[in-house]
Structures are given as C-alpha cells and as structure tokens.
C-alpha cells in the first residue's frame, strides 16, 4: 500500500514537471515571435523614413561638333595645251604666276600647211576679183560707144561680170577670215587663267602636264547624313590647322546636296569654307568646329517634361524643351550651362526636397 502511494506521487511530480517545461517552451517561443515582430516593424519604419539617395551633376555646354578635312586651293585645273609641238616652256615646277602670264607656246606644222594652202586660195580669189573688175571696166567703155542694138547684149555681159565680181569678193572675204583663224593656230600661247602656283610634270613622253593651283584657299571636309542638319550654307566654322594651331572663323561657302561616293551605309556630303591664304597652306590637315546650341543631359534626368534643378541644396522642378538623342536629352530651353540637376529624380522627389551634392 505504501509502495503504491509512493508511485502515484512520483507520477504527479513528473506530470507537473512536463507541464512546466511546455509552458516555459511556449513562453520562449512567444518572446522570439515578439522580438522578430518588433525588429521587422523597426526595419520597415526605418525604410519608410529613410531619404532616397539622389545623384546630381553640373550641366556643361554641349561640346562643339567637329569635322576633319584638308586645306585646298579653291581652284585646281590641269591646263589644256594647244595642239602642236612645244616651242617654249616659260615656267618651272613650283613657280607662281599672275593671271595672263604666258605658260608655254606651241607650233603646229599641219596648221602651217593649211595656212599656206589658204594663202594660195586667197591669191587666186584676189586675182579673180581683179580680172572681173577689168572686165567690168571694159564692158562699161564699150557700152558708152555702142549703138542701141549692141548695148543690150553688152549690158547683159556687164551684169554677169558684176555677179562674178561679187562672188569673187565674197570668196576673198571668206578665205581671208579662214586664213586669219588658221594663222592664229599655227603658233599659240597658253596663258594662266588665274593667279596661282604651277606644277609641271615632264615625266611622260610628248607634252608636259601643267596643273595650276589658285592662290585662294578653302577648308574641304565631309559631313555624314546623320549630322547634315547641324550645318547649312552660312554656318560659322572655327577652322584650325593642326600643324600650326592657326585658326579662323569663316562661313560655310558650299554644302553639297548630292553625296560623294558612299562608304558602307553612311552617305557623306562635301563641305567647303573659304580661308585666309596668309594663315594657311595648301595640303594642311585641319579641323572645323561648329558651336552647338543647348546643353546635353542624361535622359534619366527628365521626368514628365521636367528636370529638378538644385538651388541652395534643395530640388526645384523646371519645365524643359528639347528632344532625346540616344541615352541623352538635348535641352534647348529650361536648363543652362552651370546649373546643377538631379540625374535620378524618381517618383518620390518633390519640390523643396533637400538634396546633397555628390560630385
């Protein structure tokens, strides 16, 4: 009996201990849940109250558009030589010539033979005129002393003689004109059509090759079809010779409407602008710069047609005009060079929000 009582007491103690452990475990789990909930709530509160990090940048003027090209003579001409054999060459390679300067003279033997033949024809025509004039004079004398029956026949002869005389006179005039033209081609002189420098190539057999380069110079470059709208005839270029760093501002004098021979899928159009010959030299490599209006900013800085400008450390929205160009935005109105803007405005950024400068 005593043993059973002892056993029951042991069971009750075990049950009480087990129940106590369960309650302790539940209490521990409850504490863990409460701690996690508090931590999550605190994290969410920190996220809700944390300020977004905004990036800023200082706006600079859009860089100049550049064209690479050459300084060239405005006129370059391979001079057409007169026909015939070279008689004299009055210039040498590299000489400077004024307009009208004799370059060379030629003599044409075939033309000389033609002139000799025409001179013979002219002499015959002149003799025919003289003969017909004598016939006319003789007939007039006969008519003055002839009776009425003879006068009619003599008058008819006189008319024929006068017609022959007129034909002979016309032949003299025509032959003389042809002779004058032919004589002018026997010995011919080539003169410079404009002032400039000559090159003389005598490496080929026969006549020399004479090329004339004008004193006046120009910048010559090409613009692609994608940049064609950036300039027009009259656009001011800042031309710089790369070897000497000499510069000159000059307007575009020619912008081609028809492209040069295309390379790949990109068509190129010729551009020229006149230069001061005292500053530049033919053959120099040069660059032409074109000032571009507006400023270029990241496209991400524009939100609903507005940009946030940082003034005294706070964001202020301004409307901008312009258009997107790849990943950039070209602003033509609303933002100026020197302004500081927010590049990642986001939907939470409002006017007067404090923004830290980060560059």
C-alpha atoms as a printed R data frame, in Angstrom:
    type eleno elety resid chain resno      x       y        z
1   ATOM     1    CA   UNK     A     1  0.000   0.000    0.000
2   ATOM     2    CA   UNK     A     2  2.747   2.405    0.917
3   ATOM     3    CA   UNK     A     3  4.553   1.484   -2.299
4   ATOM     4    CA   UNK     A     4  1.536   2.423   -4.482
5   ATOM     5    CA   UNK     A     5  1.209   5.801   -2.819
6   ATOM     6    CA   UNK     A     6  4.856   6.429   -3.447
7   ATOM     7    CA   UNK     A     7  4.419   5.584   -7.117
8   ATOM     8    CA   UNK     A     8  1.436   7.912   -7.528
9   ATOM     9    CA   UNK     A     9  3.379  10.796   -6.000
10  ATOM    10    CA   UNK     A    10  6.203  10.222   -8.480
11  ATOM    11    CA   UNK     A    11  3.800  10.274  -11.425
12  ATOM    12    CA   UNK     A    12  2.229  13.523  -10.259
13  ATOM    13    CA   UNK     A    13  5.636  15.125   -9.925
14  ATOM    14    CA   UNK     A    14  6.606  14.008  -13.474
15  ATOM    15    CA   UNK     A    15  3.387  15.389  -14.931
16  ATOM    16    CA   UNK     A    16  3.905  18.708  -13.174
17  ATOM    17    CA   UNK     A    17  7.490  18.934  -14.446
18  ATOM    18    CA   UNK     A    18  6.429  18.119  -18.011
19  ATOM    19    CA   UNK     A    19  3.653  20.717  -17.920
20  ATOM    20    CA   UNK     A    20  6.120  23.298  -16.551
21  ATOM    21    CA   UNK     A    21  8.548  22.613  -19.450
22  ATOM    22    CA   UNK     A    22  5.764  23.036  -22.010
23  ATOM    23    CA   UNK     A    23  4.792  26.382  -20.553
24  ATOM    24    CA   UNK     A    24  8.401  27.517  -20.498
25  ATOM    25    CA   UNK     A    25  8.787  26.467  -24.174
26  ATOM    26    CA   UNK     A    26  5.620  28.330  -25.177
27  ATOM    27    CA   UNK     A    27  6.782  31.415  -23.311
28  ATOM    28    CA   UNK     A    28 10.154  31.265  -25.091
29  ATOM    29    CA   UNK     A    29  8.507  30.933  -28.494
30  ATOM    30    CA   UNK     A    30  6.247  33.881  -27.691
31  ATOM    31    CA   UNK     A    31  9.252  36.008  -26.741
32  ATOM    32    CA   UNK     A    32 11.017  35.092  -30.015
33  ATOM    33    CA   UNK     A    33  7.922  35.998  -32.075
34  ATOM    34    CA   UNK     A    34  7.586  39.326  -30.255
35  ATOM    35    CA   UNK     A    35 11.277  40.151  -30.827
36  ATOM    36    CA   UNK     A    36 11.035  39.300  -34.556
37  ATOM    37    CA   UNK     A    37  7.875  41.379  -34.927
38  ATOM    38    CA   UNK     A    38  9.498  44.338  -33.208
39  ATOM    39    CA   UNK     A    39 12.608  44.022  -35.409
40  ATOM    40    CA   UNK     A    40 10.552  43.829  -38.634
41  ATOM    41    CA   UNK     A    41  8.466  46.790  -37.582
42  ATOM    42    CA   UNK     A    42 11.572  48.827  -36.773
43  ATOM    43    CA   UNK     A    43 13.133  47.931  -40.125
44  ATOM    44    CA   UNK     A    44 10.004  48.934  -42.003
45  ATOM    45    CA   UNK     A    45  9.853  52.182  -40.089
46  ATOM    46    CA   UNK     A    46 13.492  52.930  -40.975
47  ATOM    47    CA   UNK     A    47 12.798  52.181  -44.655
48  ATOM    48    CA   UNK     A    48  9.713  54.380  -44.589
49  ATOM    49    CA   UNK     A    49 11.555  57.280  -43.037
50  ATOM    50    CA   UNK     A    50 14.885  56.885  -44.958
51  ATOM    51    CA   UNK     A    51 15.544  59.524  -47.639
52  ATOM    52    CA   UNK     A    52 16.409  58.264  -51.184
53  ATOM    53    CA   UNK     A    53 19.968  58.948  -52.319
54  ATOM    54    CA   UNK     A    54 19.853  61.359  -55.269
55  ATOM    55    CA   UNK     A    55 22.735  61.807  -57.670
56  ATOM    56    CA   UNK     A    56 23.498  65.247  -59.068
57  ATOM    57    CA   UNK     A    57 25.654  66.718  -61.832
58  ATOM    58    CA   UNK     A    58 26.696  70.145  -63.030
59  ATOM    59    CA   UNK     A    59 25.390  70.881  -66.528
60  ATOM    60    CA   UNK     A    60 28.006  71.904  -69.099
61  ATOM    61    CA   UNK     A    61 27.655  73.386  -72.579
62  ATOM    62    CA   UNK     A    62 27.232  70.895  -75.393
63  ATOM    63    CA   UNK     A    63 30.617  70.138  -76.954
64  ATOM    64    CA   UNK     A    64 31.393  71.563  -80.391
65  ATOM    65    CA   UNK     A    65 30.716  69.412  -83.429
66  ATOM    66    CA   UNK     A    66 33.959  68.733  -85.327
67  ATOM    67    CA   UNK     A    67 34.765  67.973  -88.961
68  ATOM    68    CA   UNK     A    68 38.171  66.747  -90.136
69  ATOM    69    CA   UNK     A    69 39.359  67.867  -93.549
70  ATOM    70    CA   UNK     A    70 42.097  69.479  -95.645
71  ATOM    71    CA   UNK     A    71 43.182  72.950  -96.708
72  ATOM    72    CA   UNK     A    72 42.950  73.029 -100.501
73  ATOM    73    CA   UNK     A    73 43.113  75.505 -103.365
74  ATOM    74    CA   UNK     A    74 39.661  76.775 -104.314
75  ATOM    75    CA   UNK     A    75 40.540  76.127 -107.976
76  ATOM    76    CA   UNK     A    76 42.699  73.341 -109.360
77  ATOM    77    CA   UNK     A    77 42.974  72.885 -113.113
78  ATOM    78    CA   UNK     A    78 45.051  70.725 -115.434
79  ATOM    79    CA   UNK     A    79 45.622  73.222 -118.243
80  ATOM    80    CA   UNK     A    80 44.596  72.114 -121.727
81  ATOM    81    CA   UNK     A    81 47.595  72.571 -124.017
82  ATOM    82    CA   UNK     A    82 47.210  73.960 -127.551
83  ATOM    83    CA   UNK     A    83 47.743  71.462 -130.374
84  ATOM    84    CA   UNK     A    84 51.183  71.263 -131.940
85  ATOM    85    CA   UNK     A    85 54.779  70.803 -130.879
86  ATOM    86    CA   UNK     A    86 56.131  72.528 -127.794
87  ATOM    87    CA   UNK     A    87 58.213  75.521 -128.801
88  ATOM    88    CA   UNK     A    88 58.981  77.030 -125.393
89  ATOM    89    CA   UNK     A    89 58.121  76.395 -121.740
90  ATOM    90    CA   UNK     A    90 58.192  79.619 -119.760
91  ATOM    91    CA   UNK     A    91 57.655  78.246 -116.220
92  ATOM    92    CA   UNK     A    92 59.162  75.599 -113.970
93  ATOM    93    CA   UNK     A    93 57.656  73.390 -111.299
94  ATOM    94    CA   UNK     A    94 56.504  75.418 -108.275
95  ATOM    95    CA   UNK     A    95 56.512  78.837 -109.963
96  ATOM    96    CA   UNK     A    96 53.931  81.436 -109.009
97  ATOM    97    CA   UNK     A    97 52.166  83.054 -111.973
98  ATOM    98    CA   UNK     A    98 49.839  86.021 -112.302
99  ATOM    99    CA   UNK     A    99 46.658  85.848 -114.332
100 ATOM   100    CA   UNK     A   100 47.540  86.117 -118.045
101 ATOM   101    CA   UNK     A   101 51.163  85.019 -117.624
102 ATOM   102    CA   UNK     A   102 52.419  83.069 -120.721
103 ATOM   103    CA   UNK     A   103 52.954  79.440 -119.679
104 ATOM   104    CA   UNK     A   104 54.174  77.918 -122.967
105 ATOM   105    CA   UNK     A   105 53.953  78.243 -126.765
106 ATOM   106    CA   UNK     A   106 53.390  75.609 -129.456
107 ATOM   107    CA   UNK     A   107 53.838  75.376 -133.235
108 ATOM   108    CA   UNK     A   108 51.538  73.253 -135.416
109 ATOM   109    CA   UNK     A   109 53.059  72.129 -138.717
110 ATOM   110    CA   UNK     A   110 49.752  70.848 -140.096
111 ATOM   111    CA   UNK     A   111 48.082  74.157 -139.397
112 ATOM   112    CA   UNK     A   112 51.016  75.904 -141.039
113 ATOM   113    CA   UNK     A   113 50.460  73.819 -144.203
114 ATOM   114    CA   UNK     A   114 46.749  74.682 -144.135
115 ATOM   115    CA   UNK     A   115 47.608  78.356 -143.811
116 ATOM   116    CA   UNK     A   116 49.951  78.142 -146.802
117 ATOM   117    CA   UNK     A   117 47.218  76.489 -148.856
118 ATOM   118    CA   UNK     A   118 44.686  79.114 -147.823
119 ATOM   119    CA   UNK     A   119 47.125  81.869 -148.757
120 ATOM   120    CA   UNK     A   120 47.268  80.396 -152.273
121 ATOM   121    CA   UNK     A   121 43.463  80.283 -152.433
122 ATOM   122    CA   UNK     A   122 43.316  83.906 -151.290
123 ATOM   123    CA   UNK     A   123 45.763  84.989 -154.004
124 ATOM   124    CA   UNK     A   124 43.678  83.250 -156.654
125 ATOM   125    CA   UNK     A   125 40.482  84.843 -155.337
126 ATOM   126    CA   UNK     A   126 42.110  88.273 -155.347
127 ATOM   127    CA   UNK     A   127 43.271  87.739 -158.929
128 ATOM   128    CA   UNK     A   128 39.740  86.746 -159.887
129 ATOM   129    CA   UNK     A   129 38.411  89.971 -158.339
130 ATOM   130    CA   UNK     A   130 40.980  91.973 -160.286
131 ATOM   131    CA   UNK     A   131 40.134  90.170 -163.531
132 ATOM   132    CA   UNK     A   132 36.406  90.714 -163.092
133 ATOM   133    CA   UNK     A   133 36.993  94.390 -162.275
134 ATOM   134    CA   UNK     A   134 38.918  94.778 -165.542
135 ATOM   135    CA   UNK     A   135 36.099  93.047 -167.466
136 ATOM   136    CA   UNK     A   136 33.540  95.387 -165.917
137 ATOM   137    CA   UNK     A   137 35.590  98.455 -166.809
138 ATOM   138    CA   UNK     A   138 35.995  97.237 -170.402
139 ATOM   139    CA   UNK     A   139 32.293  96.496 -170.846
140 ATOM   140    CA   UNK     A   140 31.341  99.925 -169.490
141 ATOM   141    CA   UNK     A   141 33.601 101.586 -172.064
142 ATOM   142    CA   UNK     A   142 32.110  99.504 -174.854
143 ATOM   143    CA   UNK     A   143 28.570 100.333 -173.802
144 ATOM   144    CA   UNK     A   144 29.309 104.044 -173.871
145 ATOM   145    CA   UNK     A   145 30.329 103.889 -177.561
146 ATOM   146    CA   UNK     A   146 27.999 101.134 -178.869
147 ATOM   147    CA   UNK     A   147 24.751 101.609 -180.724
148 ATOM   148    CA   UNK     A   148 21.397 100.664 -179.254
149 ATOM   149    CA   UNK     A   149 21.363  97.117 -180.687
150 ATOM   150    CA   UNK     A   150 24.799  96.321 -179.199
151 ATOM   151    CA   UNK     A   151 24.107  97.965 -175.860
152 ATOM   152    CA   UNK     A   152 21.504  95.404 -174.832
153 ATOM   153    CA   UNK     A   153 23.932  92.497 -175.342
154 ATOM   154    CA   UNK     A   154 26.801  94.345 -173.647
155 ATOM   155    CA   UNK     A   155 24.567  95.233 -170.688
156 ATOM   156    CA   UNK     A   156 23.778  91.538 -170.195
157 ATOM   157    CA   UNK     A   157 27.511  90.743 -170.221
158 ATOM   158    CA   UNK     A   158 28.116  93.526 -167.698
159 ATOM   159    CA   UNK     A   159 25.524  92.083 -165.331
160 ATOM   160    CA   UNK     A   160 27.194  88.667 -165.491
161 ATOM   161    CA   UNK     A   161 30.606  90.236 -164.892
162 ATOM   162    CA   UNK     A   162 29.315  92.145 -161.872
163 ATOM   163    CA   UNK     A   163 27.829  88.959 -160.407
164 ATOM   164    CA   UNK     A   164 31.136  87.161 -160.928
165 ATOM   165    CA   UNK     A   165 32.937  90.072 -159.300
166 ATOM   166    CA   UNK     A   166 30.634  89.906 -156.263
167 ATOM   167    CA   UNK     A   167 31.232  86.148 -155.956
168 ATOM   168    CA   UNK     A   168 34.972  86.686 -156.171
169 ATOM   169    CA   UNK     A   169 34.806  89.397 -153.494
170 ATOM   170    CA   UNK     A   170 32.845  87.059 -151.213
171 ATOM   171    CA   UNK     A   171 35.429  84.334 -151.785
172 ATOM   172    CA   UNK     A   172 38.226  86.746 -150.889
173 ATOM   173    CA   UNK     A   173 36.459  87.753 -147.672
174 ATOM   174    CA   UNK     A   174 35.724  84.137 -146.653
175 ATOM   175    CA   UNK     A   175 39.224  82.910 -147.475
176 ATOM   176    CA   UNK     A   176 40.808  85.820 -145.624
177 ATOM   177    CA   UNK     A   177 38.758  85.040 -142.499
178 ATOM   178    CA   UNK     A   178 39.724  81.342 -142.625
179 ATOM   179    CA   UNK     A   179 43.362  82.295 -143.143
180 ATOM   180    CA   UNK     A   180 43.321  84.631 -140.140
181 ATOM   181    CA   UNK     A   181 41.822  81.897 -137.954
182 ATOM   182    CA   UNK     A   182 44.304  79.313 -139.171
183 ATOM   183    CA   UNK     A   183 47.280  81.638 -138.744
184 ATOM   184    CA   UNK     A   184 46.244  82.234 -135.120
185 ATOM   185    CA   UNK     A   185 46.523  78.485 -134.530
186 ATOM   186    CA   UNK     A   186 49.911  77.984 -136.094
187 ATOM   187    CA   UNK     A   187 51.745  79.491 -133.108
188 ATOM   188    CA   UNK     A   188 49.686  79.502 -129.881
189 ATOM   189    CA   UNK     A   189 50.467  80.708 -126.365
190 ATOM   190    CA   UNK     A   190 48.900  79.192 -123.252
191 ATOM   191    CA   UNK     A   191 48.300  81.803 -120.527
192 ATOM   192    CA   UNK     A   192 47.339  81.383 -116.867
193 ATOM   193    CA   UNK     A   193 43.548  81.760 -116.422
194 ATOM   194    CA   UNK     A   194 44.023  82.883 -112.798
195 ATOM   195    CA   UNK     A   195 46.836  83.589 -110.341
196 ATOM   196    CA   UNK     A   196 48.422  80.683 -108.513
197 ATOM   197    CA   UNK     A   197 51.180  78.088 -108.391
198 ATOM   198    CA   UNK     A   198 52.021  75.677 -111.206
199 ATOM   199    CA   UNK     A   199 53.309  72.131 -111.170
200 ATOM   200    CA   UNK     A   200 54.997  70.822 -114.320
201 ATOM   201    CA   UNK     A   201 55.179  67.079 -114.951
202 ATOM   202    CA   UNK     A   202 57.502  66.187 -117.829
203 ATOM   203    CA   UNK     A   203 57.842  62.518 -116.974
204 ATOM   204    CA   UNK     A   204 55.549  61.455 -119.797
205 ATOM   205    CA   UNK     A   205 56.532  61.497 -123.437
206 ATOM   206    CA   UNK     A   206 55.157  64.336 -125.530
207 ATOM   207    CA   UNK     A   207 53.665  67.445 -123.976
208 ATOM   208    CA   UNK     A   208 54.212  68.359 -120.297
209 ATOM   209    CA   UNK     A   209 51.297  68.173 -117.839
210 ATOM   210    CA   UNK     A   210 50.797  71.623 -116.298
211 ATOM   211    CA   UNK     A   211 48.497  71.958 -113.261
212 ATOM   212    CA   UNK     A   212 47.533  75.345 -111.825
213 ATOM   213    CA   UNK     A   213 46.537  75.772 -108.157
214 ATOM   214    CA   UNK     A   214 44.843  79.035 -107.215
215 ATOM   215    CA   UNK     A   215 46.208  81.376 -104.541
216 ATOM   216    CA   UNK     A   216 42.820  81.361 -102.775
217 ATOM   217    CA   UNK     A   217 42.349  78.527 -100.249
218 ATOM   218    CA   UNK     A   218 39.432  76.733  -98.642
219 ATOM   219    CA   UNK     A   219 38.698  74.142  -95.974
220 ATOM   220    CA   UNK     A   220 37.267  70.989  -97.531
221 ATOM   221    CA   UNK     A   221 35.594  68.295  -95.434
222 ATOM   222    CA   UNK     A   222 32.674  65.894  -95.402
223 ATOM   223    CA   UNK     A   223 29.618  65.622  -93.161
224 ATOM   224    CA   UNK     A   224 27.616  62.427  -92.710
225 ATOM   225    CA   UNK     A   225 23.915  62.146  -93.412
226 ATOM   226    CA   UNK     A   226 23.304  61.820  -89.651
227 ATOM   227    CA   UNK     A   227 24.957  65.179  -88.874
228 ATOM   228    CA   UNK     A   228 23.846  67.032  -92.031
229 ATOM   229    CA   UNK     A   229 21.230  69.072  -90.148
230 ATOM   230    CA   UNK     A   230 23.887  70.571  -87.852
231 ATOM   231    CA   UNK     A   231 25.103  72.993  -90.527
232 ATOM   232    CA   UNK     A   232 23.960  74.863  -93.609
233 ATOM   233    CA   UNK     A   233 25.378  77.356  -96.075
234 ATOM   234    CA   UNK     A   234 26.496  80.332  -93.995
235 ATOM   235    CA   UNK     A   235 27.066  78.400  -90.737
236 ATOM   236    CA   UNK     A   236 30.147  79.778  -88.954
237 ATOM   237    CA   UNK     A   237 33.062  77.354  -88.708
238 ATOM   238    CA   UNK     A   238 36.105  77.696  -86.458
239 ATOM   239    CA   UNK     A   239 38.832  76.204  -88.682
240 ATOM   240    CA   UNK     A   240 42.102  75.127  -87.085
241 ATOM   241    CA   UNK     A   241 45.266  73.902  -88.841
242 ATOM   242    CA   UNK     A   242 46.514  71.015  -86.720
243 ATOM   243    CA   UNK     A   243 50.209  71.548  -87.533
244 ATOM   244    CA   UNK     A   244 50.343  75.271  -86.707
245 ATOM   245    CA   UNK     A   245 47.268  75.740  -84.458
246 ATOM   246    CA   UNK     A   246 46.308  78.778  -86.535
247 ATOM   247    CA   UNK     A   247 42.562  79.385  -86.541
248 ATOM   248    CA   UNK     A   248 39.998  81.396  -88.456
249 ATOM   249    CA   UNK     A   249 36.245  81.896  -88.238
250 ATOM   250    CA   UNK     A   250 34.626  81.573  -91.655
251 ATOM   251    CA   UNK     A   251 31.143  80.761  -93.022
252 ATOM   252    CA   UNK     A   252 30.307  77.613  -94.963
253 ATOM   253    CA   UNK     A   253 30.531  78.568  -98.648
254 ATOM   254    CA   UNK     A   254 29.247  75.279 -100.087
255 ATOM   255    CA   UNK     A   255 27.212  72.355  -98.743
256 ATOM   256    CA   UNK     A   256 26.529  69.598 -101.249
257 ATOM   257    CA   UNK     A   257 23.010  68.345 -101.890
258 ATOM   258    CA   UNK     A   258 24.303  65.223 -103.640
259 ATOM   259    CA   UNK     A   259 26.542  62.847 -101.642
260 ATOM   260    CA   UNK     A   260 30.010  61.819 -102.637
261 ATOM   261    CA   UNK     A   261 30.661  58.164 -103.293
262 ATOM   262    CA   UNK     A   262 29.170  56.375 -100.283
263 ATOM   263    CA   UNK     A   263 31.306  54.233  -97.977
264 ATOM   264    CA   UNK     A   264 29.204  51.492  -96.416
265 ATOM   265    CA   UNK     A   265 25.733  52.644  -95.423
266 ATOM   266    CA   UNK     A   266 26.780  56.170  -94.424
267 ATOM   267    CA   UNK     A   267 26.490  58.848  -97.124
268 ATOM   268    CA   UNK     A   268 28.927  61.786  -96.981
269 ATOM   269    CA   UNK     A   269 28.368  65.334  -98.257
270 ATOM   270    CA   UNK     A   270 31.109  67.794  -99.249
271 ATOM   271    CA   UNK     A   271 31.528  70.968  -97.166
272 ATOM   272    CA   UNK     A   272 33.790  73.917  -98.050
273 ATOM   273    CA   UNK     A   273 34.630  77.273  -96.436
274 ATOM   274    CA   UNK     A   274 36.991  79.967  -97.752
275 ATOM   275    CA   UNK     A   275 40.198  80.677  -95.805
276 ATOM   276    CA   UNK     A   276 42.779  83.436  -95.482
277 ATOM   277    CA   UNK     A   277 45.773  82.333  -97.593
278 ATOM   278    CA   UNK     A   278 48.126  84.215  -95.246
279 ATOM   279    CA   UNK     A   279 47.197  81.930  -92.331
280 ATOM   280    CA   UNK     A   280 47.009  78.554  -94.023
281 ATOM   281    CA   UNK     A   281 48.904  76.451  -96.538
282 ATOM   282    CA   UNK     A   282 47.503  74.069  -99.142
283 ATOM   283    CA   UNK     A   283 47.658  70.454  -98.025
284 ATOM   284    CA   UNK     A   284 47.415  71.085  -94.279
285 ATOM   285    CA   UNK     A   285 45.219  68.814  -92.188
286 ATOM   286    CA   UNK     A   286 42.576  70.891  -90.432
287 ATOM   287    CA   UNK     A   287 39.549  70.604  -88.197
288 ATOM   288    CA   UNK     A   288 36.412  72.702  -88.368
289 ATOM   289    CA   UNK     A   289 34.374  73.189  -85.190
290 ATOM   290    CA   UNK     A   290 30.703  74.175  -85.055
291 ATOM   291    CA   UNK     A   291 29.274  75.593  -81.835
292 ATOM   292    CA   UNK     A   292 26.105  73.711  -80.871
293 ATOM   293    CA   UNK     A   293 23.188  75.321  -79.069
294 ATOM   294    CA   UNK     A   294 21.692  73.881  -75.902
295 ATOM   295    CA   UNK     A   295 23.027  71.505  -73.254
296 ATOM   296    CA   UNK     A   296 23.106  67.713  -73.195
297 ATOM   297    CA   UNK     A   297 21.976  65.886  -70.026
298 ATOM   298    CA   UNK     A   298 21.195  62.230  -69.190
299 ATOM   299    CA   UNK     A   299 17.781  61.164  -70.413
300 ATOM   300    CA   UNK     A   300 17.096  59.756  -66.912
301 ATOM   301    CA   UNK     A   301 17.127  63.320  -65.512
302 ATOM   302    CA   UNK     A   302 13.948  64.227  -67.428
303 ATOM   303    CA   UNK     A   303 10.677  63.120  -65.851
304 ATOM   304    CA   UNK     A   304  7.349  64.100  -67.388
305 ATOM   305    CA   UNK     A   305  8.942  67.008  -69.214
306 ATOM   306    CA   UNK     A   306 10.596  68.366  -66.063
307 ATOM   307    CA   UNK     A   307 14.087  68.468  -64.625
308 ATOM   308    CA   UNK     A   308 14.914  69.045  -60.955
309 ATOM   309    CA   UNK     A   309 17.474  71.830  -60.517
310 ATOM   310    CA   UNK     A   310 19.331  72.006  -57.197
311 ATOM   311    CA   UNK     A   311 19.152  75.543  -55.768
312 ATOM   312    CA   UNK     A   312 20.634  76.207  -52.325
313 ATOM   313    CA   UNK     A   313 20.672  72.488  -51.615
314 ATOM   314    CA   UNK     A   314 17.002  71.890  -52.483
315 ATOM   315    CA   UNK     A   315 15.339  70.482  -55.586
316 ATOM   316    CA   UNK     A   316 13.187  72.747  -57.740
317 ATOM   317    CA   UNK     A   317 11.361  71.358  -60.799
318 ATOM   318    CA   UNK     A   318 11.537  73.264  -64.090
319 ATOM   319    CA   UNK     A   319  9.924  72.546  -67.456
320 ATOM   320    CA   UNK     A   320 12.394  71.854  -70.266
321 ATOM   321    CA   UNK     A   321 12.186  71.830  -74.060
322 ATOM   322    CA   UNK     A   322 14.267  69.595  -76.290
323 ATOM   323    CA   UNK     A   323 14.456  66.075  -77.605
324 ATOM   324    CA   UNK     A   324 16.052  62.722  -76.786
325 ATOM   325    CA   UNK     A   325 19.230  61.650  -78.575
326 ATOM   326    CA   UNK     A   326 20.064  58.010  -77.745
327 ATOM   327    CA   UNK     A   327 20.701  57.912  -73.969
328 ATOM   328    CA   UNK     A   328 20.907  61.701  -73.684
329 ATOM   329    CA   UNK     A   329 18.453  64.576  -73.807
330 ATOM   330    CA   UNK     A   330 19.300  67.747  -75.724
331 ATOM   331    CA   UNK     A   331 17.812  70.682  -73.796
332 ATOM   332    CA   UNK     A   332 17.119  73.799  -75.844
333 ATOM   333    CA   UNK     A   333 15.300  75.739  -73.111
334 ATOM   334    CA   UNK     A   334 14.827  75.457  -69.343
335 ATOM   335    CA   UNK     A   335 18.301  74.449  -68.157
336 ATOM   336    CA   UNK     A   336 21.522  76.380  -68.727
337 ATOM   337    CA   UNK     A   337 25.198  75.504  -68.525
338 ATOM   338    CA   UNK     A   338 26.339  75.766  -64.890
339 ATOM   339    CA   UNK     A   339 23.038  74.573  -63.373
340 ATOM   340    CA   UNK     A   340 23.153  71.556  -61.067
341 ATOM   341    CA   UNK     A   341 20.475  68.934  -61.697
342 ATOM   342    CA   UNK     A   342 19.278  65.648  -60.198
343 ATOM   343    CA   UNK     A   343 20.043  62.767  -62.569
344 ATOM   344    CA   UNK     A   344 17.799  60.151  -60.884
345 ATOM   345    CA   UNK     A   345 14.739  62.112  -59.709
346 ATOM   346    CA   UNK     A   346 12.334  59.187  -59.126
347 ATOM   347    CA   UNK     A   347  8.642  59.427  -58.277
348 ATOM   348    CA   UNK     A   348  9.212  60.450  -54.638
349 ATOM   349    CA   UNK     A   349 11.233  63.579  -55.348
350 ATOM   350    CA   UNK     A   350  9.234  66.743  -54.698
351 ATOM   351    CA   UNK     A   351  9.931  70.452  -54.869
352 ATOM   352    CA   UNK     A   352 11.933  71.754  -51.887
353 ATOM   353    CA   UNK     A   353 13.333  68.301  -51.053
354 ATOM   354    CA   UNK     A   354 16.824  68.564  -49.601
355 ATOM   355    CA   UNK     A   355 19.408  67.112  -51.969
356 ATOM   356    CA   UNK     A   356 23.043  66.536  -51.106
357 ATOM   357    CA   UNK     A   357 25.695  67.368  -53.696
358 ATOM   358    CA   UNK     A   358 27.589  64.213  -54.615
359 ATOM   359    CA   UNK     A   359 30.069  65.321  -57.293
